[in-house]
Short mmCIF file of C-alpha atoms in Angstrom, two decimals:
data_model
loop_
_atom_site.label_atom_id
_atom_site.label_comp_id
_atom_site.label_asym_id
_atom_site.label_seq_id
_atom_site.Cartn_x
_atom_site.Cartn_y
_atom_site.Cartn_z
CA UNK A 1 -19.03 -4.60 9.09
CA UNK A 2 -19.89 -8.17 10.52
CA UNK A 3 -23.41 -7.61 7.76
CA UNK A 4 -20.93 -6.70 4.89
CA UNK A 5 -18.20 -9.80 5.39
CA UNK A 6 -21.33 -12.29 5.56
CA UNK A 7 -23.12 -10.76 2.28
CA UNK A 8 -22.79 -13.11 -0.80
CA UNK A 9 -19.99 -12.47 -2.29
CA UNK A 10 -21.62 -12.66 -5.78
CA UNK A 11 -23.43 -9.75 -5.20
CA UNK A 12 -19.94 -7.51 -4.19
CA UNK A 13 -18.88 -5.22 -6.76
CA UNK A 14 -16.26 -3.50 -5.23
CA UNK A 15 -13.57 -4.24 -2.25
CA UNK A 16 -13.80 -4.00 1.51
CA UNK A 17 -10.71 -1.50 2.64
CA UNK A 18 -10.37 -2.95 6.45
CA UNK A 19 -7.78 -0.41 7.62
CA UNK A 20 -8.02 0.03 11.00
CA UNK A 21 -11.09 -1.41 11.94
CA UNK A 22 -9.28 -3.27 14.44
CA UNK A 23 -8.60 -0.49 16.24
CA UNK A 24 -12.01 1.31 16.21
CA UNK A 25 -11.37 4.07 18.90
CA UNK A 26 -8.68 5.19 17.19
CA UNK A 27 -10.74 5.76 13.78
CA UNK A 28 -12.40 9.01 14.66
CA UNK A 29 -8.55 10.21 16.07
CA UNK A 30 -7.20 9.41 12.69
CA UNK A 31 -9.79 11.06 10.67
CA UNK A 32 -9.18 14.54 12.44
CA UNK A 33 -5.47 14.11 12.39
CA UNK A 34 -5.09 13.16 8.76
CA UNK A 35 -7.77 15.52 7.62
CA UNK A 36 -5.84 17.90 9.56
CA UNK A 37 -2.36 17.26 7.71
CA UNK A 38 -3.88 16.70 4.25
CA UNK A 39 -5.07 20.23 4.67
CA UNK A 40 -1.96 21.38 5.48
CA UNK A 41 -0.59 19.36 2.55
CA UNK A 42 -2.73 21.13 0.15
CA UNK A 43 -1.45 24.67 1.42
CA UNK A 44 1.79 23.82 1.67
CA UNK A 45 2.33 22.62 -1.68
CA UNK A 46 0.63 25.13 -3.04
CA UNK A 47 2.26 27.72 -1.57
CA UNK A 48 5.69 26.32 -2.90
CA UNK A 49 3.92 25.86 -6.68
CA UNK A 50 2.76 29.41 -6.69
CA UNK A 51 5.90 31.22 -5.22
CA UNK A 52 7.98 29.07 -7.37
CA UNK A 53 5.71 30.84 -10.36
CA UNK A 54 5.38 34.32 -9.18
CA UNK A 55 8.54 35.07 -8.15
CA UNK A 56 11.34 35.20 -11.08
CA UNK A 57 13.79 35.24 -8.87
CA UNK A 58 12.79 31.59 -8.06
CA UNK A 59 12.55 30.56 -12.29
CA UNK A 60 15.42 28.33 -11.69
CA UNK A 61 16.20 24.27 -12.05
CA UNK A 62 15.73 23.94 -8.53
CA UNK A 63 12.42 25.45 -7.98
CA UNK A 64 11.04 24.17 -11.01
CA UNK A 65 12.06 20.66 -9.86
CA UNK A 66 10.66 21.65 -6.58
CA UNK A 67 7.63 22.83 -7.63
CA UNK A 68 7.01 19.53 -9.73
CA UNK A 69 7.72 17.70 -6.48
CA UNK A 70 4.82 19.57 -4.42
CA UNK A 71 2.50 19.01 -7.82
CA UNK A 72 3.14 15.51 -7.42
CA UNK A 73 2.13 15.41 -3.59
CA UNK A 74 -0.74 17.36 -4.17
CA UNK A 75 -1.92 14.67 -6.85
CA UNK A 76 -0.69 11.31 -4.93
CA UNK A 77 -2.31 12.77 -1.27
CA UNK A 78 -5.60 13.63 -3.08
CA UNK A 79 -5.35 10.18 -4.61
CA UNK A 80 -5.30 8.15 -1.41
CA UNK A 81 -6.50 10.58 1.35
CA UNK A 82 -10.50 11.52 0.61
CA UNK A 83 -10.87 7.83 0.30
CA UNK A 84 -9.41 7.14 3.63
CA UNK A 85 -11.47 9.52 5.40
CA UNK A 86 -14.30 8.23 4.18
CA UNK A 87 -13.33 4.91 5.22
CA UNK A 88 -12.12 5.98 8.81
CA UNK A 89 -15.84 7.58 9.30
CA UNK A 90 -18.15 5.06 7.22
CA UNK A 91 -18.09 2.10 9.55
CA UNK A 92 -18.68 -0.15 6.11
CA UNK A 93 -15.68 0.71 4.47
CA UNK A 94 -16.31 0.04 0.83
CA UNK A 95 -14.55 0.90 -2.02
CA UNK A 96 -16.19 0.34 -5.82
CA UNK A 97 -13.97 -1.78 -7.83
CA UNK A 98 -13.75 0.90 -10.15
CA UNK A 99 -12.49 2.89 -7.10
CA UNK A 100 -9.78 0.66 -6.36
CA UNK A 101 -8.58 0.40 -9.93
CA UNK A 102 -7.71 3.98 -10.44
CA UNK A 103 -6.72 4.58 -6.78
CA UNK A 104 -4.11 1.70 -7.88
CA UNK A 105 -2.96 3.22 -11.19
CA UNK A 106 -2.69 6.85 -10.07
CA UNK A 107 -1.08 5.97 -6.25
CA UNK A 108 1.51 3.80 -7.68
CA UNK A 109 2.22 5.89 -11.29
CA UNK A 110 2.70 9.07 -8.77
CA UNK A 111 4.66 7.12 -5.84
CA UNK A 112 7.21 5.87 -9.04
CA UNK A 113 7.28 9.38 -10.66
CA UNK A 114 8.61 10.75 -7.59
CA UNK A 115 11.66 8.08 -6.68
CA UNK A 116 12.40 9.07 -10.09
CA UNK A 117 12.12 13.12 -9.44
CA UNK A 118 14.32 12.94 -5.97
CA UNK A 119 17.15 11.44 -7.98
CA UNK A 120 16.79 14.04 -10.31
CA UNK A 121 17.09 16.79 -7.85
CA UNK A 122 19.88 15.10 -6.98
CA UNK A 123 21.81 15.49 -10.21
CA UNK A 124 20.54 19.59 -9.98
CA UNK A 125 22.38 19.76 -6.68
CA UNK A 126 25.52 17.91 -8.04
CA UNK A 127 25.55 20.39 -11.13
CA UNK A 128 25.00 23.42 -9.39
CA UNK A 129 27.83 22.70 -6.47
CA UNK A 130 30.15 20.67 -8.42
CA UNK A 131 30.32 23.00 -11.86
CA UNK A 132 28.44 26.20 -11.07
CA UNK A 133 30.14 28.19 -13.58
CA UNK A 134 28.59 25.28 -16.26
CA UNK A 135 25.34 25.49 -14.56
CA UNK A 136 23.15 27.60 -16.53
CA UNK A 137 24.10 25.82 -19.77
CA UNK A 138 24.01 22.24 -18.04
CA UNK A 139 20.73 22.96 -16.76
CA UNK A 140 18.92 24.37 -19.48
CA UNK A 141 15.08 24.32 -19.66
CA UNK A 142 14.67 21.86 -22.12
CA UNK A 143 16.66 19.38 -20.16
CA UNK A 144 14.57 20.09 -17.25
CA UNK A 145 11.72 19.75 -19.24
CA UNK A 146 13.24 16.17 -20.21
CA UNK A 147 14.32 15.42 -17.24
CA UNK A 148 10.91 15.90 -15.84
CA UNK A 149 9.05 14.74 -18.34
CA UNK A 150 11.47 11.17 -17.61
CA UNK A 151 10.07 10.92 -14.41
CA UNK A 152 6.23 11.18 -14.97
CA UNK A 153 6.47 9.04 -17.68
CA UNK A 154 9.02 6.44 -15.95
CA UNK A 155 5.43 6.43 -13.57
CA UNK A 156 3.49 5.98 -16.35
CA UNK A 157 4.97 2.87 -17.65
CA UNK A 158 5.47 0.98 -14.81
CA UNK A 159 1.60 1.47 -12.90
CA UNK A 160 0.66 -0.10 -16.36
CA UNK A 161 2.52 -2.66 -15.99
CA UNK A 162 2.27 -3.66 -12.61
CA UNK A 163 -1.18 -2.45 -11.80
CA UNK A 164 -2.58 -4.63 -15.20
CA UNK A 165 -0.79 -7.52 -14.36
CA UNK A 166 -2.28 -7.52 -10.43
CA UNK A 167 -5.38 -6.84 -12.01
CA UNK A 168 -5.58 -9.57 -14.22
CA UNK A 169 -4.88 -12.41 -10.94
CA UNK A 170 -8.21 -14.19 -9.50
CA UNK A 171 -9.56 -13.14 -6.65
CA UNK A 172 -11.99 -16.33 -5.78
CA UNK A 173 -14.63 -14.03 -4.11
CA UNK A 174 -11.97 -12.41 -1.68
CA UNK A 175 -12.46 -9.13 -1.67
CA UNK A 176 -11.60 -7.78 2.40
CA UNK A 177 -8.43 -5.85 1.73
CA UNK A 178 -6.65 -5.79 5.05
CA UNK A 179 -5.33 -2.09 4.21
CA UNK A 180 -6.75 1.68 3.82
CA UNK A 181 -5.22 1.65 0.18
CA UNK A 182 -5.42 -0.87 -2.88
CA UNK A 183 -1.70 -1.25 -4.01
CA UNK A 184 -0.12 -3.80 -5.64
CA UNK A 185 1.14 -5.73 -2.59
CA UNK A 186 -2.40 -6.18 -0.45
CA UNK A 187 -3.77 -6.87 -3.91
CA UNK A 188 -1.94 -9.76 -5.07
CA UNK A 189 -2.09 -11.30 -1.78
CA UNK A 190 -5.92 -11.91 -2.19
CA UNK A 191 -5.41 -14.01 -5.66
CA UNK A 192 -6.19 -17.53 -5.12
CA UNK A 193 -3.49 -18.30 -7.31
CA UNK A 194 0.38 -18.56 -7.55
CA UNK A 195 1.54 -15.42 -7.77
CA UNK A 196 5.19 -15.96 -8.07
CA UNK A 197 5.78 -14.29 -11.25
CA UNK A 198 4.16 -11.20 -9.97
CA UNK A 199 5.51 -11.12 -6.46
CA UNK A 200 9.36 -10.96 -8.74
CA UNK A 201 8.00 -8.23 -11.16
CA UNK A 202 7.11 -6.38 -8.06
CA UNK A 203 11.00 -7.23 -6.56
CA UNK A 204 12.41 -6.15 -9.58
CA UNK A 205 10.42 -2.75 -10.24
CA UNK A 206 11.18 -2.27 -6.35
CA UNK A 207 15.33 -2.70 -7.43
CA UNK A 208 14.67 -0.25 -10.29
CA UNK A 209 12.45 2.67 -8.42
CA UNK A 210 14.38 2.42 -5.38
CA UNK A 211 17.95 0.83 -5.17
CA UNK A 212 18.75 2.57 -8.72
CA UNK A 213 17.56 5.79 -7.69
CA UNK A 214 19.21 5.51 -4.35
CA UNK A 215 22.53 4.39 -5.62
CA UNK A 216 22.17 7.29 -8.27
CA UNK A 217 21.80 10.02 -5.36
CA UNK A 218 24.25 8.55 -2.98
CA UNK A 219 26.92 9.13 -5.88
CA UNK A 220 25.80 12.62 -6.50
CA UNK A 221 25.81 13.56 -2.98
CA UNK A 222 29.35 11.57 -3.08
CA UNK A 223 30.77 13.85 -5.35
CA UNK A 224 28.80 16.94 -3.62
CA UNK A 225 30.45 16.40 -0.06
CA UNK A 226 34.16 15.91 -1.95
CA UNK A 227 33.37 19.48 -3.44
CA UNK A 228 32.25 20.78 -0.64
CA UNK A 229 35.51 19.51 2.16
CA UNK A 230 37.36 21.90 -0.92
CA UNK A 231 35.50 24.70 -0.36
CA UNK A 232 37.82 26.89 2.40
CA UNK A 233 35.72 29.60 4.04
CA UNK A 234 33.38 28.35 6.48
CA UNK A 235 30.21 30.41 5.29
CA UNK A 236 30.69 28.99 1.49
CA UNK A 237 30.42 25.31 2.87
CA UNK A 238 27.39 26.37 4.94
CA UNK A 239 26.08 27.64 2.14
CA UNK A 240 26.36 24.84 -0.24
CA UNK A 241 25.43 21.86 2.58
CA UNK A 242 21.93 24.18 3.28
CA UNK A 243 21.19 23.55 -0.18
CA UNK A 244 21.52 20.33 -0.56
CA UNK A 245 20.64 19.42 3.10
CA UNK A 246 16.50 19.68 2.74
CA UNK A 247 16.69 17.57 -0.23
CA UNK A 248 18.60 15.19 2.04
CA UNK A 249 16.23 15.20 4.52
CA UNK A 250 13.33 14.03 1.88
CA UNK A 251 15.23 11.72 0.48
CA UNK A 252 15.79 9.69 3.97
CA UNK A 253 12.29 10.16 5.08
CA UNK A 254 10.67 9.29 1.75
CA UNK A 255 13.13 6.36 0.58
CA UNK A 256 13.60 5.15 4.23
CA UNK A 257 9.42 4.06 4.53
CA UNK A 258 9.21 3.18 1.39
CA UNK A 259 12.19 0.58 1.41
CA UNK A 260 10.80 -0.94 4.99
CA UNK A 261 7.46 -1.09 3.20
CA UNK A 262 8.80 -2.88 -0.26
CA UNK A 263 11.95 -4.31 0.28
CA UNK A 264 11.64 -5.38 4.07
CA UNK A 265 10.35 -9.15 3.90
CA UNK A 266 6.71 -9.51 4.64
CA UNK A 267 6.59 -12.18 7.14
CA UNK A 268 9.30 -10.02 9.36
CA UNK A 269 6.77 -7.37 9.75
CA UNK A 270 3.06 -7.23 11.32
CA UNK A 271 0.39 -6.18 9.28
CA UNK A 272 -0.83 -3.37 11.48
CA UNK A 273 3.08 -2.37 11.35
CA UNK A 274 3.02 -2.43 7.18
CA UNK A 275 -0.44 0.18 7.51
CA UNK A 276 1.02 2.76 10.23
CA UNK A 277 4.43 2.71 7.65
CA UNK A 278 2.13 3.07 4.75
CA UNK A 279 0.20 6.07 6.87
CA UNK A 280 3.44 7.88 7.26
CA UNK A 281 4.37 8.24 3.56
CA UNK A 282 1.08 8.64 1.85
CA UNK A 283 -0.16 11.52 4.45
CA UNK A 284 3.04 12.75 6.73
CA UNK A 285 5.93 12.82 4.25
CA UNK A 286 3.76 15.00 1.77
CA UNK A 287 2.82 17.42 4.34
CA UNK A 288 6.62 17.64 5.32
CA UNK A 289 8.28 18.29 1.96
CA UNK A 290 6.98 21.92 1.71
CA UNK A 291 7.78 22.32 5.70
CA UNK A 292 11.14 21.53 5.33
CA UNK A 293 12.17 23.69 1.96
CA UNK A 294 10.93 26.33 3.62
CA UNK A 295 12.06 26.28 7.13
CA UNK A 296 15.09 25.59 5.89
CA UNK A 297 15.82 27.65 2.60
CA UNK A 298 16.20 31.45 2.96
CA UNK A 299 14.98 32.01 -0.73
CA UNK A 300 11.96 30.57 -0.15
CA UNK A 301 10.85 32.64 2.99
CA UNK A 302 12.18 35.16 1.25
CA UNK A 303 9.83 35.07 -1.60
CA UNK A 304 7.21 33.75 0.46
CA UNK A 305 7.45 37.28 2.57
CA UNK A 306 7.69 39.24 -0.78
CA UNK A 307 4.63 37.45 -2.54
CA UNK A 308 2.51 38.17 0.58
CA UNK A 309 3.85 41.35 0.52
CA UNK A 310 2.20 41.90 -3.12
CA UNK A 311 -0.61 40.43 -2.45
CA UNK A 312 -1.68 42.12 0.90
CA UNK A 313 -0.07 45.12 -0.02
CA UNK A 314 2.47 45.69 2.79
CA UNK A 315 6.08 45.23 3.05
CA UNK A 316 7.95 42.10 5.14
CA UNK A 317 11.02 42.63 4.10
#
């Protein structure tokens, strides 16, 4: 490390990820544990893409919004995680600038697509328990198809923006990123120049994937709980609060780490604080989203137990 930060910077033609090279005997506990959980990402979200496919019963708005969700994790984990490993294990830690830029323009295109897609779920759950005899038509496949297809693209737009703009700042030979991951933030504090304009571009695409998409869901799930208090048996509340209640659950773990890591102010949180926050939601959250549909959605198990069932040729239910 101490041979790579003294190296002429003239000759670097890529970035330094430091990570946590502070913390060397935790390295080798870090790679196990996240190569561990991206695993378990990748069959996870799997599982949920190709039960959502096989199983007609599940060829609905929810599980196709669902199974765009665990797509999306599959794509933003594989975008961040390989690279980290190979950090956490490779004591010099580089990353080719060519690296870096697409790590920057897929990462933050896939991290926008899915604010977007949770608020979108959201409206699903306020059509389905709100007007379920309007449902079907509401909901029909070429609005999810729009409705999805706003979300990736929403991603799209915005990564070009902000990711060319950080590109285009100086860097006056500083190239030791003190992170495992180049994003916009640890980027455009290397630039050797004023970077006020971009530090407010970054505010106000912050306001627009998070706030927005927050303030959208909190109204749905406004109007969802008022619908719900109406409902008089017990078991028909239960039922409509356990399908709304997993989305919930992503919602406050996703939007919750990203807001401290975006919104909080920088100089009111440590740097080794901002990475362990950043760890959570590029390697936990992904790996929990399939977890928590399942555990906690009886269709899904179901179809889980029937799909097995097919494939191994025995019956679980």
């Amino acid at each position: 490390m101490r041979m790579m930060r003294s190296t002429n910077e003239s000759n670097i033609t890529g970035f330094i990820l430091l990570g946590f090279s502070d913390y060397p005997q935790l390295q080798k506990v870090l790679f196990v544990t996240i190569l561990i959980l991206y695993l378990l990402t990748i069959f996870g979200n799997t599982t949920i893409i190709l039960v959502s496919h096989l199983e007609s019963k599940l060829h609905t708005p929810m599980y196709f919004f669902l199974s765009q969700l665990s797509f999306l994790d599959l794509c933003f984990t594989s975008s961040v995680i390989p690279q980290l490993l190979v950090n956490l294990w490779d004591p010099m830690k580089n990353i080719t600038y060519g690296g870096c830029v697409v790590q920057l323009y897929v990462s933050l295109a896939l991290g926008s697509t899915e604010c977007v897609l949770l608020a979108v779920m959201s409206y699903d759950r306020y059509i389905a328990i709100c007007r379920p005899l309007h449902y079907t038509v509401l909901m029909h496949p070429r609005l999810c198809m729009a409705l999805a297809s706003l979300s990736w693209l929403s991603g799209v737009v915005t990564t070009l923006v902000q990711s060319t703009l950080t590109l285009q700042l100086p860097l006056c030979g500083h190239y030791q990123v003190d992170h495992f991951i180049c994003e916009v933030p640890v980027l455009i504090k290397l630039a050797c120049v004023d970077t006020t304009f971009n530090e407010a571009e970054l505010f106000v695409a912050s306001i627009i994937f998070l706030i927005v998409p927050i303030f959208f869901i909190l109204i749905s799930y406004g109007y969802i709980a008022q619908a719900v208090l109406r409902i008089k048996s017990a078991s028909g509340r239960k039922k409509a609060f356990g399908t709304c209640s997993s989305h919930m659950i992503v919602v406050i773990i996703f939007y919750g780490t990203i807001i401290f890591m975006y919104l909080q102010p920088a100089n009111s949180r440590s740097k080794e604080q901002g990475k362990f926050v950043s760890l959570f939601y590029t390697v936990v959250t992904p790996m929990l989203n399939p977890v928590i549909y399942t555990l906690r959605n009886k269709e899904v198990k179901w179809a889980l137990k029937k799909v097995l069932g097919k494939i191994l040729g025995l019956n679980f239910i």
